[in-house]
GROMACS .gro file of C-alpha atoms in nm:
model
  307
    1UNK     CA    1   0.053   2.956  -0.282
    2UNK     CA    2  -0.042   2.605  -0.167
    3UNK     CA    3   0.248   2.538  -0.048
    4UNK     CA    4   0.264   2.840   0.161
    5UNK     CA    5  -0.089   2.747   0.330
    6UNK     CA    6   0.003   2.309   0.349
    7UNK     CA    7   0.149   2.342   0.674
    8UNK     CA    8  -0.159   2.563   0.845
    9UNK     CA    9  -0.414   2.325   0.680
   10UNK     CA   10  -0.232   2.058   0.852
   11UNK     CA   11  -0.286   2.176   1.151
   12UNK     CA   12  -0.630   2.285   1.099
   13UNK     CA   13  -0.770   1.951   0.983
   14UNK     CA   14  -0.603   1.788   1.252
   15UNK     CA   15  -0.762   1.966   1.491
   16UNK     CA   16  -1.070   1.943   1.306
   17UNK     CA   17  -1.031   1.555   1.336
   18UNK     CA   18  -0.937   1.511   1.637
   19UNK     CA   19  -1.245   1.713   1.752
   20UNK     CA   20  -1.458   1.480   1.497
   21UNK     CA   21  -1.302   1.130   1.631
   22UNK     CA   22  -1.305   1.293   2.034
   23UNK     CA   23  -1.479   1.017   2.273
   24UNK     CA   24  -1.443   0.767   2.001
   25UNK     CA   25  -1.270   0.430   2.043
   26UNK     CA   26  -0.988   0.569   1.812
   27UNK     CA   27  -0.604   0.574   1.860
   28UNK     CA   28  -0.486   0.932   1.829
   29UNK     CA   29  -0.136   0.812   1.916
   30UNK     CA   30  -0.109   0.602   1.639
   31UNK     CA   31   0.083   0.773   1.325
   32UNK     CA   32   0.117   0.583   1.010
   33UNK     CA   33   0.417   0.630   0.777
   34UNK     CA   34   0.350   0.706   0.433
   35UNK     CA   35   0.567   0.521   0.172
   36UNK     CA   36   0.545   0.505  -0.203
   37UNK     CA   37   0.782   0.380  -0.459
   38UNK     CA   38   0.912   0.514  -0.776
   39UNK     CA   39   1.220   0.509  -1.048
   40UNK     CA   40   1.408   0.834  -1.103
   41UNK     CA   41   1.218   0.975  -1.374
   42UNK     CA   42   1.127   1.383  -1.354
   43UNK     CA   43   0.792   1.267  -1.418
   44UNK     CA   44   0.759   1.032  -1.115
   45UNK     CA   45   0.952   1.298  -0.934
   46UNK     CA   46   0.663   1.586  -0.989
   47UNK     CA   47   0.408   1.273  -0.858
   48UNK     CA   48   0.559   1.272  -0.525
   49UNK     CA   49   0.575   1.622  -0.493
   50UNK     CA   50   0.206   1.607  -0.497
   51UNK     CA   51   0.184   1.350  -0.324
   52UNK     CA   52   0.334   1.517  -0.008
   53UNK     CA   53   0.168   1.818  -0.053
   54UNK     CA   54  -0.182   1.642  -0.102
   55UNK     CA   55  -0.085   1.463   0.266
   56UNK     CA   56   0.012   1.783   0.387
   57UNK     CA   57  -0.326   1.933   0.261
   58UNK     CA   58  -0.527   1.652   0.434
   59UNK     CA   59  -0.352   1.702   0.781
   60UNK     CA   60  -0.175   1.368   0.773
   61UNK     CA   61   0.077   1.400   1.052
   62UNK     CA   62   0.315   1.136   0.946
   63UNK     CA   63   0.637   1.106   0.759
   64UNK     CA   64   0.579   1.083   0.375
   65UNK     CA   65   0.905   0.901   0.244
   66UNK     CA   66   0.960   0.812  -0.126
   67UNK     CA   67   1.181   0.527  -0.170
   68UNK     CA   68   1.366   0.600  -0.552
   69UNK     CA   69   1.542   0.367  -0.739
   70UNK     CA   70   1.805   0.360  -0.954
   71UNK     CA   71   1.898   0.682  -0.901
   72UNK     CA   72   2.278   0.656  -1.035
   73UNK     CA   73   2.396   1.027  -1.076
   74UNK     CA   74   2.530   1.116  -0.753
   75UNK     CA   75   2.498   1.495  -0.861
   76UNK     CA   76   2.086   1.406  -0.909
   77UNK     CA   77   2.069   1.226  -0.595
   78UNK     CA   78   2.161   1.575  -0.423
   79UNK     CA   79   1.957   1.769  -0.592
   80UNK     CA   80   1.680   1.538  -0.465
   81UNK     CA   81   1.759   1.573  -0.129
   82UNK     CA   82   1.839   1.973  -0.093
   83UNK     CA   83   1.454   2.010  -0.319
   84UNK     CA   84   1.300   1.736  -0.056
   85UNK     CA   85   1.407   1.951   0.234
   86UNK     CA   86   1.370   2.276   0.104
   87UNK     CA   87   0.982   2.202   0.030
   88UNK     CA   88   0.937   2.035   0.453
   89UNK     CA   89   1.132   2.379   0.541
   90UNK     CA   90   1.396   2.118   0.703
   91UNK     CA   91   1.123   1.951   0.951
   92UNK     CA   92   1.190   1.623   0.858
   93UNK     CA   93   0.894   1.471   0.712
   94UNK     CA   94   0.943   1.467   0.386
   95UNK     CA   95   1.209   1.197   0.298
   96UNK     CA   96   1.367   1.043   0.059
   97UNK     CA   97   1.558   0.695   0.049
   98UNK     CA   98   1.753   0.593  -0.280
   99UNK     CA   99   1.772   0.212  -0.338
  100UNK     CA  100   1.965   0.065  -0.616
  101UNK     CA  101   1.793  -0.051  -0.960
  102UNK     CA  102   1.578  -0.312  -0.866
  103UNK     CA  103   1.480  -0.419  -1.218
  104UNK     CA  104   1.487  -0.782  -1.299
  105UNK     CA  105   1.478  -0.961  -1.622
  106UNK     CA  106   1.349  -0.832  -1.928
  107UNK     CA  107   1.369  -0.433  -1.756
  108UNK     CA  108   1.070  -0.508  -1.575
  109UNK     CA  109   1.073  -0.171  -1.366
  110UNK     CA  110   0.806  -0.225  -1.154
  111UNK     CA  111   1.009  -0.494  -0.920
  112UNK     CA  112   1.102  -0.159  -0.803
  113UNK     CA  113   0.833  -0.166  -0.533
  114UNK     CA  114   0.960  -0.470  -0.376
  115UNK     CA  115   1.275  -0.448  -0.362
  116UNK     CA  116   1.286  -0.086  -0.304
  117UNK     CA  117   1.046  -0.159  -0.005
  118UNK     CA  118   1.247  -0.459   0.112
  119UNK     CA  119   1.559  -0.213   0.103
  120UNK     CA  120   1.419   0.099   0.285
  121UNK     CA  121   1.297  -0.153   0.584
  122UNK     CA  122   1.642  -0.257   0.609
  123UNK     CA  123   1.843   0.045   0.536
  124UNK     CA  124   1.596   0.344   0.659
  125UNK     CA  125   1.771   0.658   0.757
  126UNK     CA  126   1.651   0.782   1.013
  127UNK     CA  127   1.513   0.465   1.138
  128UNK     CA  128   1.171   0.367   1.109
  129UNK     CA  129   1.006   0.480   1.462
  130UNK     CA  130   0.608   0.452   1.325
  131UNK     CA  131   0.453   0.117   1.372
  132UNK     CA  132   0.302   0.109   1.092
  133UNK     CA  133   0.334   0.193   0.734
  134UNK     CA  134   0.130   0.218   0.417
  135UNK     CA  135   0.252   0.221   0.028
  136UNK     CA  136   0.073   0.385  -0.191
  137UNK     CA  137   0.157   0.417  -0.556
  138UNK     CA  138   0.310   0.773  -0.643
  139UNK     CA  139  -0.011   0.868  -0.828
  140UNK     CA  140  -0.230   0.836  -0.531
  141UNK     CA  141  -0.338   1.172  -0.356
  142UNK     CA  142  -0.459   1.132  -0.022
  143UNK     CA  143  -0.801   1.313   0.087
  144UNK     CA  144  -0.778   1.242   0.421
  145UNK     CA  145  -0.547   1.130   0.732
  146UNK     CA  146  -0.453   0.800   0.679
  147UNK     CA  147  -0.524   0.573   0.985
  148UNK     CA  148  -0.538   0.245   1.116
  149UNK     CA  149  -0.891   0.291   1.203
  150UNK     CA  150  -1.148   0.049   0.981
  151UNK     CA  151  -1.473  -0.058   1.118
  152UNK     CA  152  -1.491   0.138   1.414
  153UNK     CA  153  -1.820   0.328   1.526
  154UNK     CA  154  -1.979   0.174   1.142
  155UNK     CA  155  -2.286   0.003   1.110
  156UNK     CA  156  -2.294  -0.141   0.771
  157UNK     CA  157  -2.621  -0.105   0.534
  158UNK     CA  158  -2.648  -0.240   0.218
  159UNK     CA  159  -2.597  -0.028  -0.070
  160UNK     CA  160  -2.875   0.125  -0.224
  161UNK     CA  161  -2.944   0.223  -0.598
  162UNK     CA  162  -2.994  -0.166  -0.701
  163UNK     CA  163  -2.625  -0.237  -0.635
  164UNK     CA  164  -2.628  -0.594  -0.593
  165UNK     CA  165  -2.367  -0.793  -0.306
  166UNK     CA  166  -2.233  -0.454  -0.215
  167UNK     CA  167  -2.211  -0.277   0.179
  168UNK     CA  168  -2.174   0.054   0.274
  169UNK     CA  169  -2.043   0.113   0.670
  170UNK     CA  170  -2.184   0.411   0.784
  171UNK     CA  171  -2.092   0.636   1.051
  172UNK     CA  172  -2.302   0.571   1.382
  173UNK     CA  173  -2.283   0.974   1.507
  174UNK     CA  174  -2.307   1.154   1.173
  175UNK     CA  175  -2.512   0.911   0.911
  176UNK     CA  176  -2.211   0.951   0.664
  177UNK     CA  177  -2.069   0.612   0.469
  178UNK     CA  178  -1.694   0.597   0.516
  179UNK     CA  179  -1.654   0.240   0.396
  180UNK     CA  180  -1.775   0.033   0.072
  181UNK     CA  181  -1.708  -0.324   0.048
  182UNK     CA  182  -1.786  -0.521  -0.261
  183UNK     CA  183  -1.891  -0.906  -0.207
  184UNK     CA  184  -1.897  -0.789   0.146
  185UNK     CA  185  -2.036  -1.182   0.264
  186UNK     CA  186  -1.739  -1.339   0.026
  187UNK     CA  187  -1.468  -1.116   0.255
  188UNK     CA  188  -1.367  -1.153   0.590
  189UNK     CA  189  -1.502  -0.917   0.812
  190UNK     CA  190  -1.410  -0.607   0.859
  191UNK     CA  191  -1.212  -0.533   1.173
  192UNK     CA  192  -1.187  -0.252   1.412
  193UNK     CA  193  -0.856  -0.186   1.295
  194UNK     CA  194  -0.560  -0.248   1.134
  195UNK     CA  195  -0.347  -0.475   1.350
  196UNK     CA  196  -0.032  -0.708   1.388
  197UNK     CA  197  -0.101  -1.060   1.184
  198UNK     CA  198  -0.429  -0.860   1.019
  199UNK     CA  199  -0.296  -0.592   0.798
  200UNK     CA  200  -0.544  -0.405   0.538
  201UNK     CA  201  -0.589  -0.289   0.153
  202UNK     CA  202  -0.788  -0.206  -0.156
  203UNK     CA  203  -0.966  -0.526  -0.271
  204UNK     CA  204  -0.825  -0.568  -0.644
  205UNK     CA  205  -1.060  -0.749  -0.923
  206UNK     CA  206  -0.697  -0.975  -0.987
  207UNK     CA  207  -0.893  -1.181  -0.739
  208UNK     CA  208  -0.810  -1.541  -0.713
  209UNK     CA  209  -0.639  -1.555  -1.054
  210UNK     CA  210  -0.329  -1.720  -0.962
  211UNK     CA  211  -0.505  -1.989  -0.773
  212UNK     CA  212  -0.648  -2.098  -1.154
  213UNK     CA  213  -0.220  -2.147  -1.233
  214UNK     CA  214  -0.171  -2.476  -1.396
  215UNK     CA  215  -0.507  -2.513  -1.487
  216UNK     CA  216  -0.769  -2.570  -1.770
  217UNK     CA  217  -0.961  -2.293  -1.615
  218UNK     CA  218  -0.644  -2.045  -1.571
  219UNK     CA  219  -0.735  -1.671  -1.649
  220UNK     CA  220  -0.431  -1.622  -1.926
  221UNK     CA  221  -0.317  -1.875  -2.149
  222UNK     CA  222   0.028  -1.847  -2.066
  223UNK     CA  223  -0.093  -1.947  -1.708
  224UNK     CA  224  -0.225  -2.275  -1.798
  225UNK     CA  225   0.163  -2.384  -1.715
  226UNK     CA  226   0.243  -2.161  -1.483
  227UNK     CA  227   0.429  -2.332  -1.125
  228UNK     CA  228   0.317  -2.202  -0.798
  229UNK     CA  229   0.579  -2.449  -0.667
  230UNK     CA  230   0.822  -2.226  -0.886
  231UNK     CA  231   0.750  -1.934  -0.685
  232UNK     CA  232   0.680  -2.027  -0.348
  233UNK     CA  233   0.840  -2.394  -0.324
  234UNK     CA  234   0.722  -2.714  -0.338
  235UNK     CA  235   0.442  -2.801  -0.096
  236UNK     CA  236   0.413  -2.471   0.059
  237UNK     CA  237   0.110  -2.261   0.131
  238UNK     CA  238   0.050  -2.087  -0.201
  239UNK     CA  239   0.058  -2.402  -0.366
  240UNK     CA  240  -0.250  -2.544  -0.196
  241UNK     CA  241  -0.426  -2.194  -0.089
  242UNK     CA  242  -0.783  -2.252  -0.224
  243UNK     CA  243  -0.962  -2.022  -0.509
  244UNK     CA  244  -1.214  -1.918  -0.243
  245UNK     CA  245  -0.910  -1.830   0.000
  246UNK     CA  246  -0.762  -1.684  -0.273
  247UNK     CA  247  -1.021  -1.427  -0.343
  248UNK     CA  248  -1.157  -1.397   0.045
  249UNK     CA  249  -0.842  -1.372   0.205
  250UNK     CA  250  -0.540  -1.176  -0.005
  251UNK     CA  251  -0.708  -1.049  -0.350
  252UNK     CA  252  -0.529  -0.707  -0.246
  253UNK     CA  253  -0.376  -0.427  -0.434
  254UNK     CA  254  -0.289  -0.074  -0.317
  255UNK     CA  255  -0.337   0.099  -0.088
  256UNK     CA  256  -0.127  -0.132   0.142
  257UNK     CA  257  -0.175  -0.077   0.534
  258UNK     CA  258   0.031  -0.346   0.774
  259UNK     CA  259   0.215  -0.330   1.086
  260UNK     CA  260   0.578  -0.283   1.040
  261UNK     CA  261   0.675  -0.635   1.188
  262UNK     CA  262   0.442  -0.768   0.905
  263UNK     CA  263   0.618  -0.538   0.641
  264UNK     CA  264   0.980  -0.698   0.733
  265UNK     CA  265   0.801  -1.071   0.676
  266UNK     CA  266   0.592  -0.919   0.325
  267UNK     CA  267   0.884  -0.748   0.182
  268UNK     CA  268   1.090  -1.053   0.201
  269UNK     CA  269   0.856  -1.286   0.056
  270UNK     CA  270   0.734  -1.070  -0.190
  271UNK     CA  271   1.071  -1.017  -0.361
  272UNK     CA  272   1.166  -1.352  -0.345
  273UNK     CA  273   0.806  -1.434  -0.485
  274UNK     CA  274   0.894  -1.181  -0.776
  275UNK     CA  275   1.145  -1.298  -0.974
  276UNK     CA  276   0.928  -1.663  -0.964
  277UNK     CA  277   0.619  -1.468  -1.069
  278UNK     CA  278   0.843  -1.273  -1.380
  279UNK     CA  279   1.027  -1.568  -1.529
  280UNK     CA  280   0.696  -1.717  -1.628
  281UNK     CA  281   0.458  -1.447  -1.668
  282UNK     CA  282   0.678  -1.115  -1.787
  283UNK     CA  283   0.391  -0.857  -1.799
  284UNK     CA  284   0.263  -0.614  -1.636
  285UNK     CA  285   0.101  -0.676  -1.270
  286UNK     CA  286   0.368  -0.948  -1.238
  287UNK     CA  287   0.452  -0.726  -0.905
  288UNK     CA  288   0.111  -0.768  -0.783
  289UNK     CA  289   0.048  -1.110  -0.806
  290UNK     CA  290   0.403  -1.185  -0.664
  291UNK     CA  291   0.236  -0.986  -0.367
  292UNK     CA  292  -0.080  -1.180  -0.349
  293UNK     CA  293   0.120  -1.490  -0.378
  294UNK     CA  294   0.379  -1.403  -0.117
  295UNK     CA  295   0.142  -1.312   0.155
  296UNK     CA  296  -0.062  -1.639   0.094
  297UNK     CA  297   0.240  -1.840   0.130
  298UNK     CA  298   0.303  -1.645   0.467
  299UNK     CA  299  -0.063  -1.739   0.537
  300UNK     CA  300  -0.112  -1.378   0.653
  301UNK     CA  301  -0.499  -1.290   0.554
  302UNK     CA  302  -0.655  -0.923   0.457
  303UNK     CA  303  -0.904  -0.684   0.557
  304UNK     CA  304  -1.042  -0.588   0.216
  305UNK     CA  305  -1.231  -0.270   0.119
  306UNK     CA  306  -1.343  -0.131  -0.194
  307UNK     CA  307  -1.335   0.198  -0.037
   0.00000   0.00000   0.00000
């Protein structure tokens, strides 16, 4: 069965890896702790499941830990935890941290990430002992060990096939792109790594929308009187960040890789930034731009890649 072989493909592609990255500036030491977010529902339940087992699969050798929310049957809660550990054969890696609802107004569920995030940081059992941590959305499969690494050992070419303002970093030793970066001379540049004060993500197309807030030129009508003051206070960084920064500089979605000293500042901001965000624009994404929003008021700038 696959789940019978997801433990000796672990160790297989790690070994396999390491052999591939040996002699390479690369950090072998450094493990990153998969997180992703989700409600109680059996459907976002059977997500993570395959979630772990696709990490498993790819030899990732860090924890996977789903952070659920609003999980308010004791009974299910157990049931959760004794299925969890039955399918990591007890080893530990595959966690699971209950939160309480974090909906806000309106039953907007997907405040969940937030909060739930902000709540795991704070509450983790065991502690947190990676240094740094990536959220991924539950439907996200992972095809590969997830690293810090970005840049490293890439020479970037541009893209071929009349793709216009795009980059493709290819790998020095074996020819093979690993990276793809849309508006490539719009971003800033791609580092080595992911590192403290520089974390990384998926550039989004959301862009710079919420610079456009109170606006003629704002993206959704409902915008056009939207307050970045209302969300990040008066005078503070989001309210001035410019539509270039915007775009250049925190236009990110998921995946989400930072340092975990970062996550403690992004978590906090971002669910303060959400409820600011939901009051005035109640629809979906509201999460997302209450991200890009909260990170540009903690003037804390992205790597971006398309992927």
């Amino acid at each position: 069965s696959f789940s019978g072989v997801s433990y000796i493909r672990n160790k297989e592609n790690a070994k396999r890896l390491t052999a591939e990255t040996k002699g390479k500036d690369y950090d072998d030491d450094v493990v990153v702790h998969i997180v992703f977010s989700t409600d109680c529902s059996g459907y976002q339940h059977w997500q993570g499941i395959a979630l772990w087992y696709a990490a498993q699969s790819a030899g990732h050798p860090g924890p996977v830990t789903r952070i659920a929310s609003g999980c308010s049957d004791e009974r299910q809660r157990l049931e959760i935890e004794a299925e969890w550990n039955s399918i990591d054969s007890g080893r530990g890696m595959f966690r699971v941290h209950f939160t309480p609802d974090m909906k806000i107004q309106g039953n907007y569920r997907y405040s969940n990430k937030p909060g739930g995030l902000r709540h795991w940081l704070n509450h983790a059992d065991p502690k947190i002992e990676q240094q740094y941590v990536v959220l991924l959305d539950p439907d996200m499969m992972p095809l590969l060990p997830i690293t810090t690494r970005l840049g490293a050992g890439l020479d970037p070419s541009p893209r071929e096939r009349g793709a216009t303002n795009q980059l493709e970093y290819f790998d020095k030793d074996t020819g093979i792109a690993r990276v793809l970066r849309v508006d490539d001379a719009e971003l800033l540049e791609l580092t080595d790594y992911v590192r403290p004060g520089r974390p990384a993500g998926q550039h989004f197309g959301l862009g710079g929308t919420w610079a456009f807030a109170g606006s003629d030129n704002a993206r959704y009508q409902n915008w056009a009187n939207f307050s970045k003051a209302t969300v990040c206070g008066e005078g503070s960084p989001c309210t001035t960040t410019s539509i270039s920064d915007a775009k250049k500089k925190y236009a990110v979605g998921p995946v989400y890789l930072a340092h975990i000293d970062d996550w403690y500042r992004i978590a906090h901001s971002w669910w303060e930034s959400m409820h600011g965000v939901h009051s005035q624009h109640p629809y979906l994404l509201a999460e997302m731009f209450a991200l890009t929003m909260a990170v540009a008021n903690l003037t804390l700038p992205w790597t971006l890649v398309s992927n």
